mmCIF file of C-alpha atoms in Angstrom:
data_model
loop_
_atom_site.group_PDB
_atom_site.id
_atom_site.type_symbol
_atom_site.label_atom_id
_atom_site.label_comp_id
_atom_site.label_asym_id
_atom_site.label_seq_id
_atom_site.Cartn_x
_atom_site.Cartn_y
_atom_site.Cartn_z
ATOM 1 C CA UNK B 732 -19.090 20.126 -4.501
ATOM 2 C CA UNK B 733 -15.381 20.352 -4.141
ATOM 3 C CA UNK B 734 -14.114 23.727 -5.320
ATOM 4 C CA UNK B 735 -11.075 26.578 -5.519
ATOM 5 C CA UNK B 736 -11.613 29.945 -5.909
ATOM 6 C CA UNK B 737 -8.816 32.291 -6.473
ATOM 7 C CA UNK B 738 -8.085 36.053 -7.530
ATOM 8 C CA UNK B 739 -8.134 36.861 -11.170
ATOM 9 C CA UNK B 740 -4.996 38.567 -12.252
ATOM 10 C CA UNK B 741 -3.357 39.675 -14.253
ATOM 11 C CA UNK B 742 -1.234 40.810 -11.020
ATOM 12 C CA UNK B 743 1.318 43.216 -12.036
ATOM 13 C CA UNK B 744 4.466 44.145 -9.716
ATOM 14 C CA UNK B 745 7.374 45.830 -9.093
ATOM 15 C CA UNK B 746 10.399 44.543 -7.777
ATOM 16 C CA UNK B 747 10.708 43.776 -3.977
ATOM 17 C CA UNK B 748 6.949 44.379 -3.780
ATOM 18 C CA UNK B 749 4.999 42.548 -1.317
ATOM 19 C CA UNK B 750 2.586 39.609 -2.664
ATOM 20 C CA UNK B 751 -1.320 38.467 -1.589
ATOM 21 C CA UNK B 752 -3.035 35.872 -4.058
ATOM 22 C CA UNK B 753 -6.250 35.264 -2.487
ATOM 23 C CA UNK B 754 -7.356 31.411 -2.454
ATOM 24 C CA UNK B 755 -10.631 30.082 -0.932
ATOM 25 C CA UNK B 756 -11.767 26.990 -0.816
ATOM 26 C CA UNK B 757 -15.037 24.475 -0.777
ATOM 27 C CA UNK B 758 -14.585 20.884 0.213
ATOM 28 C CA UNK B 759 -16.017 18.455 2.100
ATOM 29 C CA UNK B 760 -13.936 16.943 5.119
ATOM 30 C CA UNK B 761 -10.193 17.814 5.606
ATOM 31 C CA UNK B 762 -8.288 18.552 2.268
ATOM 32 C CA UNK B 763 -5.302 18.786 1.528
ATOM 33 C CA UNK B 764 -3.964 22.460 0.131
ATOM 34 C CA UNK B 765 -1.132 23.227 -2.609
ATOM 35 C CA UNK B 766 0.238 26.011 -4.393
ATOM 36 C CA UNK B 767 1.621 25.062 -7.819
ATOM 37 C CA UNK B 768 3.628 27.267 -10.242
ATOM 38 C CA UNK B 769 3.669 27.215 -13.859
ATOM 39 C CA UNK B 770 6.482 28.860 -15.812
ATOM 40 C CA UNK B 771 6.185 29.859 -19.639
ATOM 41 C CA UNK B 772 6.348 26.547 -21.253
ATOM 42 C CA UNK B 773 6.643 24.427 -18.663
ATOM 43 C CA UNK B 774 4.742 22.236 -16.677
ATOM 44 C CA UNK B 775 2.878 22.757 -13.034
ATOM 45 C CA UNK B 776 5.424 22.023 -10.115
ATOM 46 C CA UNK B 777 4.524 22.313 -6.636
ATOM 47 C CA UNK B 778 5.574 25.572 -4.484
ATOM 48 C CA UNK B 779 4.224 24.496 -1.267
ATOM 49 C CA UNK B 780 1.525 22.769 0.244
ATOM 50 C CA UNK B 781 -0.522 21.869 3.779
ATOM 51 C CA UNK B 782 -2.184 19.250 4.823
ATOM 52 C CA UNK B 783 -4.212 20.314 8.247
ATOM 53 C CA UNK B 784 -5.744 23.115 9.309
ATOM 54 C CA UNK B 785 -3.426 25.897 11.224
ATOM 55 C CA UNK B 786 -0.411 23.933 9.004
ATOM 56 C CA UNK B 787 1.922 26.605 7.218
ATOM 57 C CA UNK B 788 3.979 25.425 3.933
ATOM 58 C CA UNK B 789 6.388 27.375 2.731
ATOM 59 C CA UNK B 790 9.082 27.522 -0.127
ATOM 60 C CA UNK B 791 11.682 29.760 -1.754
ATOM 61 C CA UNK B 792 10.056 32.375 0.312
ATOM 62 C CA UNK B 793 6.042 31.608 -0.135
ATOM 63 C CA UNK B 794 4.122 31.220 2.537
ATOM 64 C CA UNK B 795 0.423 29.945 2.477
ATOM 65 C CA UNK B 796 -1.441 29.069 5.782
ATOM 66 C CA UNK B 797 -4.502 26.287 6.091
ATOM 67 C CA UNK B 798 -7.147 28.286 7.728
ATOM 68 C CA UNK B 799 -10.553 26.517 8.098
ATOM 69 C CA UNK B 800 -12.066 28.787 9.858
ATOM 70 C CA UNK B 801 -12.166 31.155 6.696
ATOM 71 C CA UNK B 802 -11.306 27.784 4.390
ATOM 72 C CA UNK B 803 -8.809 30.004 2.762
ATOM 73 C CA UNK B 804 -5.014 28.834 1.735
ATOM 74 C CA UNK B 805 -3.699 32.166 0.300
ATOM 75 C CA UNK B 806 0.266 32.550 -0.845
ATOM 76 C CA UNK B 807 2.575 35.294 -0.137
ATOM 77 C CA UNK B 808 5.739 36.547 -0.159
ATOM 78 C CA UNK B 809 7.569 39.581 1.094
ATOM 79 C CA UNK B 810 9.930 40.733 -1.767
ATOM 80 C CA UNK B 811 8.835 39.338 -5.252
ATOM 81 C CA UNK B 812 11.957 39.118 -7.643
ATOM 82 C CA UNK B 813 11.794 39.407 -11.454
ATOM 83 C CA UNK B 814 11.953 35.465 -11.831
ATOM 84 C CA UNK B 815 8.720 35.152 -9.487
ATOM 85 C CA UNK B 816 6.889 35.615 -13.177
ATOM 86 C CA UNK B 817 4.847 33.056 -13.083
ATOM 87 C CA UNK B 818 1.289 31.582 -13.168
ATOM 88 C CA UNK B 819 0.330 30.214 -9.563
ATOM 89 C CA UNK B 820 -2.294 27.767 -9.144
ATOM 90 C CA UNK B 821 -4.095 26.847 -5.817
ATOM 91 C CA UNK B 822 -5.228 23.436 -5.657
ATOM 92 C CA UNK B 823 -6.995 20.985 -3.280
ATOM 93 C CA UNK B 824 -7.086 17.522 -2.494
ATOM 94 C CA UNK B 825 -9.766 15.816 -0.564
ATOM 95 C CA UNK B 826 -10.203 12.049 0.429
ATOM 96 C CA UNK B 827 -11.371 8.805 -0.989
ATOM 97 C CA UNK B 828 -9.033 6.719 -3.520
ATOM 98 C CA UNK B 829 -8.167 8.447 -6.201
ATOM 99 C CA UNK B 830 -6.119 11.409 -5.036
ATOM 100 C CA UNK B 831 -7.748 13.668 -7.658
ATOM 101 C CA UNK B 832 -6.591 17.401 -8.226
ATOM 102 C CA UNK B 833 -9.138 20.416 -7.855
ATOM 103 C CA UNK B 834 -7.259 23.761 -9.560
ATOM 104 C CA UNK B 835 -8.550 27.570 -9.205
ATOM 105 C CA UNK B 836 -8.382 29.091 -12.455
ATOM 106 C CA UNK B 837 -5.106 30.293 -12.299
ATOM 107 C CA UNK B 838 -3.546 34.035 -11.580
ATOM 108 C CA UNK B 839 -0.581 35.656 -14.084
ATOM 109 C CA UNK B 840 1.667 37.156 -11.930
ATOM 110 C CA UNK B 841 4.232 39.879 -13.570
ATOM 111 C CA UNK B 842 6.979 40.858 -11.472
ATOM 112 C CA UNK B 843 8.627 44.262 -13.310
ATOM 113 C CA UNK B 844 11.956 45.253 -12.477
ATOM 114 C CA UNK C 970 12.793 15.937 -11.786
ATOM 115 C CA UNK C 971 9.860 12.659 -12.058
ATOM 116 C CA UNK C 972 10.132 10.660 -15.061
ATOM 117 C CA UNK C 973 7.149 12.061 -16.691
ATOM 118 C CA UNK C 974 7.180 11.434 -20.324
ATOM 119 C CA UNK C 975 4.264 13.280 -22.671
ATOM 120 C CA UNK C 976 4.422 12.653 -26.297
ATOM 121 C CA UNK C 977 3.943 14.307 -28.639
ATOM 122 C CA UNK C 978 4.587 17.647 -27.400
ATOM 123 C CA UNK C 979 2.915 19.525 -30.173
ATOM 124 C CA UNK C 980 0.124 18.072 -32.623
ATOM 125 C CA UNK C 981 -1.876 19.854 -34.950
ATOM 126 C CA UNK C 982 -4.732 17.677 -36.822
ATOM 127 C CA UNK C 983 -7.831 17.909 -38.262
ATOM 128 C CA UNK C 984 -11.252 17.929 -37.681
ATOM 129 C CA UNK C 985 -12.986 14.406 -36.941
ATOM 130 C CA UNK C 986 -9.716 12.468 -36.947
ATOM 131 C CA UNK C 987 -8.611 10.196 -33.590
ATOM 132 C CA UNK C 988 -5.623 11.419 -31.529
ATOM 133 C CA UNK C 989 -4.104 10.021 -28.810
ATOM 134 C CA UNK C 990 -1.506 11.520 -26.492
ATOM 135 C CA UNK C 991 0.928 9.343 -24.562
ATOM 136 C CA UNK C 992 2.189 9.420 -21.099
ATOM 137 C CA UNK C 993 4.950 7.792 -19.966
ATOM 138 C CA UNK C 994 6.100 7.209 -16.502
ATOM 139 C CA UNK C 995 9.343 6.259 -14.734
ATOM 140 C CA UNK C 996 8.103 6.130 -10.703
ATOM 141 C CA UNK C 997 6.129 2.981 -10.297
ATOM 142 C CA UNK C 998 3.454 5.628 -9.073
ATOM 143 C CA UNK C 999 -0.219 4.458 -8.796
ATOM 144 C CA UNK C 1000 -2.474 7.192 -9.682
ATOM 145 C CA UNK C 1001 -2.188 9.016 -13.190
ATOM 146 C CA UNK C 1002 -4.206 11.529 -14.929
ATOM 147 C CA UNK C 1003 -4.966 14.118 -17.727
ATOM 148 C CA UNK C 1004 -6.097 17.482 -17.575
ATOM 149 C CA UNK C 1005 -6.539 20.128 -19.940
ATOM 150 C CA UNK C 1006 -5.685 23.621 -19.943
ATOM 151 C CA UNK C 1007 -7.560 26.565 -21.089
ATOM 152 C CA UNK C 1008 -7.612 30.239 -20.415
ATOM 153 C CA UNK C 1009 -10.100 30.895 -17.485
ATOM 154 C CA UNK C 1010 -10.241 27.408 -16.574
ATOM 155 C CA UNK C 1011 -7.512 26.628 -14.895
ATOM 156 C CA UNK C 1012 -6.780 22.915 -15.245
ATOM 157 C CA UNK C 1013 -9.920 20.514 -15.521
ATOM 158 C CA UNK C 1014 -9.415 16.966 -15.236
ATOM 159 C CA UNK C 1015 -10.183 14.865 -18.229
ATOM 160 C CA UNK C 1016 -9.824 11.056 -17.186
ATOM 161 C CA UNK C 1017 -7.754 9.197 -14.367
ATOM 162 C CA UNK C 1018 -6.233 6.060 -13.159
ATOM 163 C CA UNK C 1019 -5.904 4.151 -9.870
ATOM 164 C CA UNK C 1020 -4.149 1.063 -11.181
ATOM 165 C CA UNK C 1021 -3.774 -0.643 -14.312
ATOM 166 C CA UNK C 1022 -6.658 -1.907 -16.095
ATOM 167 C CA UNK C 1023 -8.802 0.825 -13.381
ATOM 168 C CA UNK C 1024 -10.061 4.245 -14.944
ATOM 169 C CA UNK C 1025 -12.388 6.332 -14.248
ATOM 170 C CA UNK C 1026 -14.042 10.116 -15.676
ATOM 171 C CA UNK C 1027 -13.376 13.161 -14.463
ATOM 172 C CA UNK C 1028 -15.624 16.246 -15.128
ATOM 173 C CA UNK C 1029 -14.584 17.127 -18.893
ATOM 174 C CA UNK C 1030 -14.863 13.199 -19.783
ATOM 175 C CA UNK C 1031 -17.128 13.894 -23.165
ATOM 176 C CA UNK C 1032 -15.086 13.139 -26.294
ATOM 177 C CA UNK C 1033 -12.108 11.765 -24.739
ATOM 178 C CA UNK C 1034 -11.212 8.001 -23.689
ATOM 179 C CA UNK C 1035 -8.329 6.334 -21.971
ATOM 180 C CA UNK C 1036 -6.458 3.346 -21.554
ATOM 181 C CA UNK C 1037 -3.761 2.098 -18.829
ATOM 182 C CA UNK C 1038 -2.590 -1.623 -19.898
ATOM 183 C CA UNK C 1039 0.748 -1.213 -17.829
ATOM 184 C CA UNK C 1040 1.659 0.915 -14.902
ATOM 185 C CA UNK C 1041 4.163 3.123 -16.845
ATOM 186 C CA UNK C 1042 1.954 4.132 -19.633
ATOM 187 C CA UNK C 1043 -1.585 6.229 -19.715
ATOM 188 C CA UNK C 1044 -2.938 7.107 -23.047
ATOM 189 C CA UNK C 1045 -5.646 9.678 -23.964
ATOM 190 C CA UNK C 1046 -7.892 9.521 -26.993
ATOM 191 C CA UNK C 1047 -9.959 11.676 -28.829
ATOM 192 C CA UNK C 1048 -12.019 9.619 -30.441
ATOM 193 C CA UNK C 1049 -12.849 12.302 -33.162
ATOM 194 C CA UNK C 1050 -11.310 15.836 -32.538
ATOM 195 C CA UNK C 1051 -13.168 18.800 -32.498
ATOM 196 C CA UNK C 1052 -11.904 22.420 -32.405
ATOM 197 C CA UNK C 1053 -13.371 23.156 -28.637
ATOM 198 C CA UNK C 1054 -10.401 20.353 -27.546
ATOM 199 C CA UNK C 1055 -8.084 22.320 -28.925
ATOM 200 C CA UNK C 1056 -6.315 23.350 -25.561
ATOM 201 C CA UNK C 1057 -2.497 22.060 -23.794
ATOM 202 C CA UNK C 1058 -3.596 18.540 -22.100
ATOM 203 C CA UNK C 1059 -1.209 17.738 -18.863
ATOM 204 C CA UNK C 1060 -0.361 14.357 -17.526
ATOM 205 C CA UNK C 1061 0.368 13.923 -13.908
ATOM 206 C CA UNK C 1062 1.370 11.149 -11.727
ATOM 207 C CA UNK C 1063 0.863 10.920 -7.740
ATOM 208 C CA UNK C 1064 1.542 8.203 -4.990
ATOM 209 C CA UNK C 1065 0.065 7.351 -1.747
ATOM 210 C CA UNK C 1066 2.326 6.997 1.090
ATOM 211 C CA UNK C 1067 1.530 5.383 3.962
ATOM 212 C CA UNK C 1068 -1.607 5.011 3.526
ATOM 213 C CA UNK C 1069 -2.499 8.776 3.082
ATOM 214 C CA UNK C 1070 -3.455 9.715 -0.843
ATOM 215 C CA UNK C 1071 -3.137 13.440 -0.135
ATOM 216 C CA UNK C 1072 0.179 13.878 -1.595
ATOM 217 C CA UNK C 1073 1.648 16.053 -4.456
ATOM 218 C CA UNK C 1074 1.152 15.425 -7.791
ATOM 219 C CA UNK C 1075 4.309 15.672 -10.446
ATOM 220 C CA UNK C 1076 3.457 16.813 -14.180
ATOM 221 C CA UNK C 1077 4.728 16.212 -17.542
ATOM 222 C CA UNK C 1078 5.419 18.920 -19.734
ATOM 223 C CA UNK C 1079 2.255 19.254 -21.644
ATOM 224 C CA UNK C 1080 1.025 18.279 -24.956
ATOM 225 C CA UNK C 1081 -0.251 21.507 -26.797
ATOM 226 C CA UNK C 1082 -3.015 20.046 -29.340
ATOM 227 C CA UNK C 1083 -4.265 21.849 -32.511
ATOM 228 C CA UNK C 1084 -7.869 21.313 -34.248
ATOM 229 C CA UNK C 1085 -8.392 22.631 -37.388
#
């Protein structure tokens, strides 16, 4: 079946660090890929997102790149700031009618100053 | 920000008693849906809608029913809560444009639901 796998955090920074979360995914056909954030006590908004292979989406400096050949989507960024604290959720869509949602698991990102 | 409207935002009942959790939308948009959140699980999709009147499971459907009698509006049920769906349930909305349905989805700002 359709599935996301992503790193387990917690990940813990410092400032201006560099940032990898890993994010691989399982799907049938040609998904679509997202990266959602969650602050504390908020809801999930959407950081970025690509919708064909080789496609890059980017976002208040995130990157993420579709690669099929290694079905991975993972995010970076080159210089995390304080307010980067977040959880980050990768996400796929695939076809059909319904436009349903597949989430990884989630990954707690500290950024320390 | 989408007019996503989730209400209540906090709840705390008891054991065996019905719930339901409103969602309340602004966009016109076709496609809604509830999810739940728990640590290590990510978000798991409860229930969803492609239209009013049309609803269908999603893989954490046990325990839980839904109704859509008007575009705007979604409601979730617990038919009789038990502590395991004790968790913070999510609505989202999404739209297909031009004919494609991969396209973001926009949350509301969670429910957070107590069993006890």
């Amino acid at each position: 079946g359709n599935s996301v796998t992503q790193m387990e955090g917690p990940v813990t920074l410092s400032e201006e660090a560099f940032l990898t979360i890993n994010c691989t995914y399982t799907a049938t056909g040609y998904p679509s890929l997202f990266w959602y954030v969650q602050y504390p006590g908020e809801g999930l908004q959407l950081l970025l997102k690509a919708t064909k292979a080789d496609d890059k989406g980017s976002n208040k400096g995130f990157e993420a790149t579709y690669r099929k050949e290694t079905t991975s989507f993972h995010l970076e960024k080159g210089s995390v700031q304080v307010s980067d604290s977040a959880v980050y959720f990768c996400a796929l869509t695939y076809g059909g009618a319904t436009n349903k949602l597949i989430f990884g698991t989630g990954t707690l990102l500290a950024v320390q100053p | 920000d989408a007019g996503i409207t989730q209400s209540p935002r906090h709840k705390v009942t008891e054991t065996g008693t019905p719930v339901t959790l409103r969602c309340h939308q602004t966009e016109n948009h076709r496609y809604m849906y509830w999810y739940r959140q728990d640590p290590g699980h990510g978000l798991r999709l409860i229930h969803y809608s492609y239209g009013v009147k049309d609803t269908d499971k999603g893989e954490v459907s046990d325990g839980y029913s839904v109704s859509r009698s008007k575009t705007e509006d979604f409601l979730l049920t617990l038919e009789s809560a038990t502590s395991s769906q004790t968790s913070v349930y999510f609505c989202a909305i999404s739209e297909s444009t031009r004919g494609t349905v991969n396209t973001e989805a926009f949350f509301g700002q969670g429910t957070r639901l107590t069993v006890v």
